Backbone as a ProteinNet text record, in pm:
[ID]
protein_1_A
[PRIMARY]
MGNNIISVNIENNEEIMRALCLTEAQMKKAVKRTVSDLKQRAPGWISKEVMEEYNIKKKDIKEALKIKSRATTVEISGVKVDSLDFIYKGRLPTLSHFKMKPNRPYKHNRKYIVSAEIKKGNRVQMETKHTFLQNPGNGGERYLPFQRKGDARYPIDVIRTVSTPQMITNDKVRDQIQQRINHEALERLMHNADKIFWEDLGVVREI
[TERTIARY]
83.5	0	87.1	42.4	114.3	96.2	185.1	178.6	58.5	-4.7	-120.6	-252.1	-243.2	-362.2	-379.7	-499.9	-538.4	-632.5	-596.6	-676.6	-736.3	-851.4	-914.7	-977.1	-956.2	-1012.3	-1118	-1233.4	-1341.5	-1371.7	-1345.7	-1364.3	-1455.2	-1494	-1575.4	-1501.6	-1563.3	-1501.9	-1559.4	-1477.1	-1525.3	-1572.7	-1507.8	-1549	-1690.2	-1719.2	-1853.3	-1955	-1917.5	-2008.5	-2045.7	-1944.8	-1971.1	-2052.6	-2018.5	-2086.8	-2235	-2268.2	-2407.2	-2474.9	-2399.4	-2452.4	-2500.8	-2418.9	-2455.3	-2418.5	-2494.6	-2458.9	-2356	-2291	-2194	-2262.5	-2385.6	-2460.4	-2490.3	-2525.7	-2554	-2427.9	-2315.8	-2190.9	-2149.1	-2167.6	-2134.9	-2221	-2347.1	-2437.2	-2389.1	-2341.1	-2288	-2164.1	-2078.9	-1957.6	-1994.7	-2093.1	-2135.2	-2188.1	-2267.1	-2319.9	-2206.9	-2108.7	-1996.4	-1915.2	-1894.4	-1823.9	-1898.8	-2031.6	-2113.9	-2103.3	-2104.1	-2089.2	-1957.2	-1850.4	-1717.5	-1700	-1764.1	-1757.2	-1809.4	-1912.3	-1973.3	-1897.5	-1848.2	-1794.3	-1643.3	-1568.6	-1422.2	-1361.3	-1412.6	-1353.5	-1355.2	-1459.4	-1465.8	-1362.8	-1342.7	-1241.3	-1101.9	-1076.3	-944.8	-920.6	-1020.7	-1007.9	-977.4	-1044.8	-1025.4	-882.2	-826.3	-689.8	-588.4	-610.5	-520.3	-527.9	-649.5	-668.9	-616.5	-594.2	-532.8	-387	-324.4	-182.2	-157.4	-243.2	-220.5	-334.9	-302.2	-402.1	-462.5	-539.6	-602.5	-752.9	-828.9	-974.5	-1027	-1138.2	-1197.4	-1231.7	-1282.3	-1323.3	-1202.5	-1086.2	-965.5	-921.4	-941.8	-906.3	-1003.4	-1132.7	-1234.1	-1220.5	-1180.7	-1164.8	-1052.5	-959.2	-845.2	-871.2	-991.7	-1021.5	-1091.1	-1048.8	-1117.8	-1128.8	-1248.5	-1270	-1284.2	-1213.6	-1226.3	-1258.4	-1354.5	-1384	-1342.9	-1297.8	-1253.7	-1277	-1278.4	-1292.3	-1175.1	-1110.2	-997.6	-1017.2	-948.8	-956.5	-820.1	-816.2	-693.5	-677.6	-579.3	-568.3	-543.7	-471.8	-436.3	-561.2	-648.4	-767.3	-893	-884.7	-1002.2	-1108.9	-1073.4	-1170.1	-1191.4	-1315.1	-1348.6	-1337.7	-1262.1	-1236.9	-1284.3	-1365.5	-1404.9	-1311.1	-1262	-1163.2	-1204.4	-1160.4	-1180.6	-1045.9	-1020.7	-901.8	-944.9	-890	-914.2	-789.1	-801.5	-686.7	-689	-577.3	-569	-471.5	-520.5	-438	-461.3	-356.9	-375.9	-251.9	-274.8	-163.6	-100.8	13.1	79.9	13.8	-51.8	-116.6	-14.5	-56.6	30.3	13.9	99.6	94.4	-37.3	-107.6	-233.2	-340.2	-321.2	-415.3	-386.3	-278.1	-233.9	-212.7	-317.9	-315.5	-193.3	-171.4	-58	-74.2	35.1	38.1	158.8	142.5	13.6	-50.5	-177.5	-243.3	-235.9	-175.4	-149.8	-39.7	30.5	138.6	84.6	166.1	127.6	135.5	60.6	61.3	191	218.7	333.2	466.8	469.6	592.5	652.2	564.5	609.6	659.7	770.5	831.3	746.5	755.7	682.6	759.5	727.2	785.4	670.5	672.2	566.3	584.2	475.9	480.1	352.9	357.5	240.7	246.2	129	119.5	69.4	161.9	126.5	86.9	171.2	135.6	81	-16.6	-81	19.8	18.1	105.1	248.9	277.7	414.9	418.9	423.2	428.1	571	587.5	719.4	733	845.6	873.7	951.8	918.2	989.5	1113.3	1203.2	1323.6	1284.2	1323.9	1276.6	1333.9	1456.8	1524.3	1459.8	1413.9	1365.9	1216.4	1145.2	1002.5	917.3	811.7	721.5	583.9	483.3	345.9	311.5	238.2	200.9	70.1	-12.9	-134.6	-97	-134.3	-93.3	-158	-257.2	-317.3	-411	-473.4	-567.8	-713.2	-733.9	-870.1	-915.4	-838	-873	-814.3	-861	-813.5	-705.7	-686.2	-591	-446.9	-364.5	-221.5	-150.6	-53.4	21.9	166.6	229.2	369.8	462.3	552.2	650	790.6	881.3	1020.3	1112.2	1206.2	1306.6	1411.7	1459.8	1559	1700.6	1717.8	1848.8	1832.8	1938.4	1933.3	1866.4	1854.8	1790.7	1639.1	1573.4	1429.2	1355.3	1406.9	1350.3	1461.6	1427.3	1293.3	1234.5	1101.5	1032.1	940.3	912.5	823	725.7	604.5	509.1	559.4	553	593.6	479.2	509.4	407.7	450.2	352.9	380.2	349	318.3	289.4	149.6	134.5	4.8	-71.7	-200.9	-281.6	-222.5	-181.9	-118.7	4.7	84.2	203.2	167.3	56.9	11.8	-26.2	-90.6	-135	-17	91.8	208.4	293.3	264.9	330	308.1	415.9	406.6	305.6	307.9	216.9	72.1	44.4	-92.7	-141.7	-58.8	-98	-130.5	-47.2	-71.9	-203.5	-229.3	-353.5	-475.1	-464.7	-574.2	-602	-495.4	-513	-572.3	-526.4	-581.5	-729.1	-763	-902.5	-993.5	-950.6	-1032.9	-1047.9	-938.2	-944.9	-1040.2	-1032	-1120.3	-1266	-1291.1	-1428.5	-1487.3	-1403.3	-1451.2	-1501.1	-1426.9	-1469.4	-1597.5	-1606.9	-1727.7	-1850.3	-1834.1	-1946.3	-1983.1	-1882.9	-1909.7	-1989.2	-1951.7	-2024.5	-2167.5	-2181.1	-2313.4	-2402.3	-2350	-2429.3	-2461.1	-2364.8	-2388.2	-2499	-2495.8	-2598.7	-2735.7	-2739.2	-2865.7	-2925.6	-2841.1	-2888.7	-2940.9	-2874.2	-2919.1	-3062.4	-3091.8	-3226.1	-3326.7	-3282.8	-3372.7	-3424.5	-3333.5	-3372.1	-3464.3	-3467.7	-3562.6	-3695	-3700.2	-3821.9	-3836.9	-3723.9	-3726.2	-3661.5	-3734.1	-3682	-3627.9	-3497.8	-3434.8	-3374.9	-3388.4	-3329.2	-3189.2	-3087.6	-2951.1	-2860.9
-120.5	0	125.8	229	354.6	426.8	520	592	683.9	713.9	803.3	727.1	597.5	513.6	462.9	478.2	416.5	301.9	179.7	62.8	-0.9	-63	-137.4	-263.2	-374.6	-502.9	-548.3	-587	-636.7	-779	-875.3	-1014.2	-1085.1	-1205.4	-1286.5	-1307.8	-1267.1	-1278.5	-1401.1	-1505.1	-1631.1	-1616	-1528.7	-1509.4	-1451.9	-1354.5	-1295	-1398.1	-1478	-1579.7	-1680.8	-1723.4	-1821.6	-1760.9	-1636.2	-1571.9	-1549.9	-1516.5	-1488	-1604.1	-1713.3	-1828.8	-1788.1	-1710.8	-1662.8	-1764.2	-1763.3	-1842	-1763.2	-1831.2	-1762.9	-1655.3	-1682.5	-1584.2	-1459.3	-1479.6	-1363.9	-1281.7	-1350.2	-1279.2	-1200.5	-1258.8	-1187.5	-1062	-1074.3	-959.6	-849.6	-889.9	-793.2	-724.1	-799.7	-742.4	-637.9	-670	-575.9	-446.4	-459.5	-338.6	-256.6	-326.1	-255.7	-178.9	-237.8	-168.5	-41.3	-52.9	63.6	170.4	127.6	221.3	296.7	223	284	383.3	357.5	453.4	590.1	587.4	711.7	773.2	690	739	762	675.3	681.3	813.9	877.3	1006.9	1108.9	1107.1	1197.9	1163.5	1033.4	990.9	1029	1008.5	1042.5	1193.1	1272	1418	1463.7	1404.7	1444.3	1420	1305	1274.2	1366	1397.9	1489.3	1628.8	1672.4	1806.5	1819.7	1706.1	1710.3	1754.9	1727.2	1756.2	1879.5	1899.7	2007.8	2108.5	2230.8	2337.3	2335.9	2235.4	2221.5	2209.7	2260.4	2255.3	2119.1	2079	1948.4	1935.6	2043.1	2037.4	2016.7	2068.6	2049.3	1903.1	1836.4	1694.3	1611.7	1641.7	1565.3	1581.4	1700.2	1724.8	1640.7	1596.8	1518.8	1368.8	1327.6	1186.1	1118.5	994.2	906.2	770.1	710.9	583.1	471.9	363.2	244.9	123.7	43.5	-81.1	-197	-304.5	-420.7	-545.5	-660.2	-787.5	-876.6	-932.7	-1020.9	-1149.6	-1254.9	-1380.8	-1415.2	-1441.8	-1485.8	-1633.9	-1670.8	-1807.6	-1909.9	-1869	-1964.5	-2014.8	-1922.5	-1960.6	-1966.4	-1909.7	-1908.1	-1811.5	-1721	-1625	-1513.4	-1479.7	-1367.8	-1238	-1146.3	-1022	-902.7	-817.9	-692.7	-582.8	-504.2	-402.7	-265.9	-165.3	-27.3	42.1	115.5	198.3	344.3	421.1	565.3	630.8	676.3	727.8	880.5	939.7	1084.9	1138.4	1232.9	1300.4	1450.1	1526.1	1670.2	1749.1	1874.8	1963.6	2018.4	2080.6	2145.2	2280.3	2298.1	2425.9	2533.6	2657.7	2768.4	2797.8	2883.7	2919.1	2985.5	3042.1	3112.3	3018.5	2887.9	2789.5	2757.6	2812.1	2772.9	2894.2	2971.8	3086.1	3175.3	3209.6	3294.3	3434.7	3489.7	3627.2	3698.4	3825.6	3891.8	3831	3860	3803.9	3897.3	4013.6	4107.7	4203.8	4267.9	4358.8	4475.8	4523.3	4640.2	4765.6	4866.3	4993	5068.4	5161.2	5252.1	5175.7	5062.1	4982.5	4940.5	4927.7	4883.3	4739.1	4711	4579.2	4474.1	4351.5	4241.1	4111.1	4013.3	3879.3	3781.9	3709.3	3612.2	3487.8	3445.4	3325.3	3244.3	3117.3	3030.1	2919.9	2866.6	2758	2632.2	2560.8	2440	2328.9	2305.5	2213.3	2292.5	2239.4	2312.1	2343.4	2469.1	2512	2535.3	2536	2552.5	2653.7	2781.6	2887	2902.8	2901.5	2907.3	3036.1	3104	3225.8	3192	3260.9	3244.2	3333.6	3302.4	3384.4	3525.3	3624.4	3761.8	3826.9	3795.2	3865.9	3838.8	3716.1	3678.6	3647.7	3665.3	3631.6	3757.2	3758.9	3874.9	3830.2	3914.8	3887.2	3965.8	3899.6	3965.3	3906.6	3993.9	3945.5	3887.1	3759.8	3696.9	3756.3	3846.1	3913	3826.6	3729.1	3640.6	3677.4	3795	3841.5	3821.8	3748.5	3725.3	3832.7	3832.5	3932.1	3875.6	3743.8	3682	3710.3	3741.1	3758.6	3626.7	3595	3471	3500.7	3409.4	3428.3	3384.6	3472	3441.3	3445.6	3379.2	3379.6	3396.2	3490.8	3507.6	3398	3351.9	3245.7	3296.8	3425.7	3484.3	3630.6	3707	3849.1	3933.4	3879.2	3954.5	3958.5	4050.4	4066.1	3941.2	3879.7	3757.1	3654.3	3521.6	3461.2	3449.4	3432.1	3412.9	3290.5	3228.3	3113	3129.6	3077.6	3073.2	2971.2	3006.8	2913.2	2816.1	2688.3	2585.7	2494.6	2423.6	2343.2	2196.1	2122.7	1979.7	1957.5	1853.3	1818	1729.3	1708.5	1619.4	1479.2	1418.6	1285.7	1284.8	1393	1398.8	1408.9	1475.8	1483.3	1345.4	1267.6	1134.5	1040	1062	974.6	1007.8	1117.7	1146	1025	968.2	842.7	849.8	959.7	974.6	977	1055.6	1069.3	937.4	873.9	747.8	639.9	628.8	529.6	556.4	684.7	721.2	690	718.9	690.9	540.3	461.2	316.6	255	300.9	251.1	285.8	409.9	453.9	372.6	356.1	284	136.7	74.1	-67.1	-87.4	2.5	-6.6	14.1	117.6	150.2	43.7	-13.7	-117	-238.4	-279.4	-393.4	-360.9	-238.9	-197.2	-200.7	-150.5	-148.9	-290.2	-376.1	-514.6	-586.4	-567.5	-628.5	-575.7	-445.3	-382.3	-440.3	-447.7	-497.2	-645.6	-722.9	-866.2	-891.4	-819.5	-834	-792.8	-684.4	-635.6	-735.4	-793.5	-890.6	-1016.9	-1058.9	-1177.6	-1159.8	-1043.3	-1019.1	-992.8	-928.6	-904.6	-1036	-1133.6	-1262	-1342.1	-1303.8	-1365.6	-1291	-1180.2	-1102.1	-1006.9	-979.2	-889.8	-757.5	-648.8	-515.8	-457.3	-426.5	-370.9	-234.5	-145	-11.6	-19.2	-32.2	-40.5	54.9
0	0	0	-68.3	-68.2	63.9	90.2	216.5	226.7	112.4	115.9	130.6	166.6	177	319.5	371.8	498.5	464.8	504.6	469.8	594.5	575.9	684.7	625.9	693.3	650.9	751.4	701.1	787.2	744	832.3	795.3	895.5	859.9	949.5	1081.5	1192	1323.5	1393.8	1410.7	1466.3	1611.1	1687.1	1827	1834.9	1748.1	1745.8	1698.7	1596.9	1545.3	1653.6	1731.8	1837	1950.9	1989.2	2101.5	2073.5	1947.8	1912	1839	1821.3	1747.6	1607.9	1539.3	1406.4	1299.3	1192.4	1075.7	993.9	900.6	815.4	732.1	687.8	607.7	689.2	816.4	902.8	926.1	944	967.9	845.1	728.1	604.6	590.5	630.3	625.9	719.7	837.2	934.1	879.8	810.2	750.5	645.8	560.4	456.5	517.3	623.1	689.1	749.6	803.7	867.1	764	646.9	538.9	501.7	491	457.4	566	692.8	805.1	796.1	769.3	769	655.4	543.1	432.8	477.1	561	607.4	725	816.1	942.6	943.3	874.1	882.4	835.7	728.4	690.3	803.9	885.6	1000.3	1105.5	1130.5	1228.1	1180.4	1051.6	995.6	1007.4	970.5	977.1	1119.1	1216.4	1356.9	1401.8	1364.8	1406.1	1338.1	1211.3	1140.2	1201.9	1235.3	1290.6	1433.4	1501.1	1634.5	1624.4	1510.2	1492.4	1405.6	1304.6	1207.4	1207.8	1174.4	1162.4	1022.3	994.6	863.6	883.3	786.9	797.8	752.5	811.5	781	632.8	574.6	433.5	342.6	380.9	299.7	300.3	413.4	422.2	339.3	351.2	278.1	127.3	84.3	-59.5	-119.9	-36.1	-84.7	-81.3	-37.8	-15	-132.3	-158	-250.9	-183.7	-183.5	-117.1	-220.9	-198	-283.9	-196.8	-240	-170.2	-258.3	-195.7	-272.3	-188.9	-251.3	-182.5	-220.1	-120	-144.7	-66	-108.3	-36.5	21.1	149.4	213.2	184.1	103.9	55	165.4	270.7	376.1	448.4	483.5	559.9	474.5	354.8	268.5	313.5	403.6	456.6	357.1	331.7	244.3	323.5	274	347.3	264.8	325.4	260.9	308.5	215.5	249.1	196.2	267.1	224.1	219.9	113.6	103.1	102.5	194	197.8	139.7	16	-59.1	-58.5	-19.5	-12.9	-116.5	-194.2	-293.6	-280.6	-287.2	-273	-308	-342	-374.3	-247	-263.6	-150.3	-125	-9.9	18.7	54.9	43.9	82.1	231.6	282.7	424.8	464	365.9	396	452.3	438.2	492.5	639.7	693.7	827.2	919.6	934.4	1027.1	1003.3	878.6	842.9	901.2	949.6	1000.7	942.9	902.5	876.7	751.1	729.2	609.9	490	510.4	401.5	447.7	354.4	393.4	476.7	570.4	648.9	562.3	602.8	528.9	553.6	464.6	474.8	475.8	405.8	393.7	528.1	625.7	758.1	749.7	813.1	804.9	877	828.7	890.3	869.7	952.9	940.8	920.6	811.6	782.2	870	932.8	1014.8	992.5	1026.5	1011	1115.3	1148.9	1247.1	1174.6	1112.7	1037.2	1133.9	1234.1	1340.9	1458.6	1525	1634.2	1744.5	1788.6	1896.8	1855	1725.6	1678.3	1564.1	1598.8	1497.7	1448	1314.4	1252.9	1173.4	1190.6	1114.2	988.8	880.2	754.7	752.1	664.1	649	607.1	684.2	662.5	537.3	504.2	395.7	260.1	237.4	105	100.2	209.7	213.7	217.5	136.7	134.8	89.2	113.1	73.4	-51.4	-141.3	-265.6	-316.4	-373.7	-437.4	-573.1	-599.8	-726.3	-849.8	-831.1	-945.5	-1026.4	-960.8	-1032	-1004.6	-953.9	-927.6	-784.3	-706.7	-566.9	-476.1	-350.7	-254.5	-162.6	-165	-73.4	-115.5	-16.5	-39.3	-11.7	-94.2	-79.1	-41.8	30.5	67.3	-46	-81.7	-185.9	-126.2	-194.8	-150.1	-270.1	-256.8	-362.1	-349.5	-463.6	-462.6	-434.3	-448.6	-421.7	-384.4	-400.1	-364.6	-471.8	-593.8	-702	-682.2	-752.1	-740.5	-790	-893.1	-948.6	-965.9	-968.7	-969	-827.9	-821.2	-694	-704.7	-590.9	-585.2	-469.1	-486	-374.7	-273.4	-145.2	-40	-13.7	-26.7	-2.2	112.2	168.7	287.7	260.6	366	352.6	295.8	215.6	157.9	255.7	227.6	312.2	317.9	204.6	213.7	303.1	298.8	383.2	530.6	561	700.4	752.2	666.2	706	721.5	645	656.4	778	845	972.5	1063.9	1115.6	1191.6	1305.9	1379.5	1493.2	1446.8	1343.5	1292.4	1234.1	1154.1	1089.5	1192.9	1295.9	1401	1472.6	1501.1	1569.6	1483	1354.6	1261	1254.8	1238.7	1224.6	1350.8	1466.9	1593	1606.6	1571.4	1583	1489.8	1364.9	1268.2	1306.3	1348.7	1387.6	1505.1	1601.8	1718.6	1679.3	1601.4	1563.6	1470.3	1383.6	1291.8	1368.5	1471.2	1553.2	1629.2	1681.6	1754.1	1662.9	1541.1	1446.8	1402.6	1386	1346.5	1454.8	1581.7	1692.6	1699.9	1680.9	1682.8	1573.1	1452.2	1338.9	1351.2	1400.4	1417.6	1519.3	1629.5	1732.5	1679.9	1604.6	1550.2	1451	1366	1267.3	1335.5	1442.1	1516.7	1564.8	1625	1677.8	1566.4	1459.6	1345.5	1288.1	1276	1218.6	1309.9	1436.9	1530.4	1535.2	1457.2	1453.9	1570.3	1638	1753.5	1716.1	1737.8	1710.1	1840.1	1837.5	1958.8	1928.2	2023.3	2010.5	2071.4	1985	2035.8	1960
[MASK]
+++++++++++++++++++++++++++++++++++++++++++++++++++++++++++++++++++++++++++++++++++++++++++++++++++++++++++++++++++++++++++++++++++++++++++++++++++++++++++++++++++++++++++++++++++++++++++++++++++++++++++++++

């Protein structure tokens, strides 16, 4: 798997089957429901873990997401496994997405130092000599941070930061995401298996 992919496998859980006396068909039904649940819920869990570490908006994370579902067979045990891949692709955002200060040049050519808080609680200052704010002239009002490559006026480049996939590949963030999804996937599987057991008995339970 690529580093920009968060994967989760939901398979027939023998312990749950034995505890609830489920048939294989009932367990497969529970797995299918759990996959459907995770498609809806997991993007929110992933966003929350990323936002714990980085100053990024939830909508920016969701815009970078693509979900793929697949079915594979584990040859050793012959168990049918339903899998979900949460694939993140995104461009490198500019500092303006991360609480950049100032957000526009001061009046009267007053000096300023561009800074941004990419990771929460860690404001970083840019190099003062070659960094400045400028409107890119594309019709928008937002000022972007630029940096000169040398002492000359040109060439200049927009300063960009880490992309959403790079945030997810952060070891701390990735571990937290995987732990959260694995825990929640098992919880949802148990919930769905129990509900299906009672449904098939004709009993409606509020759980």
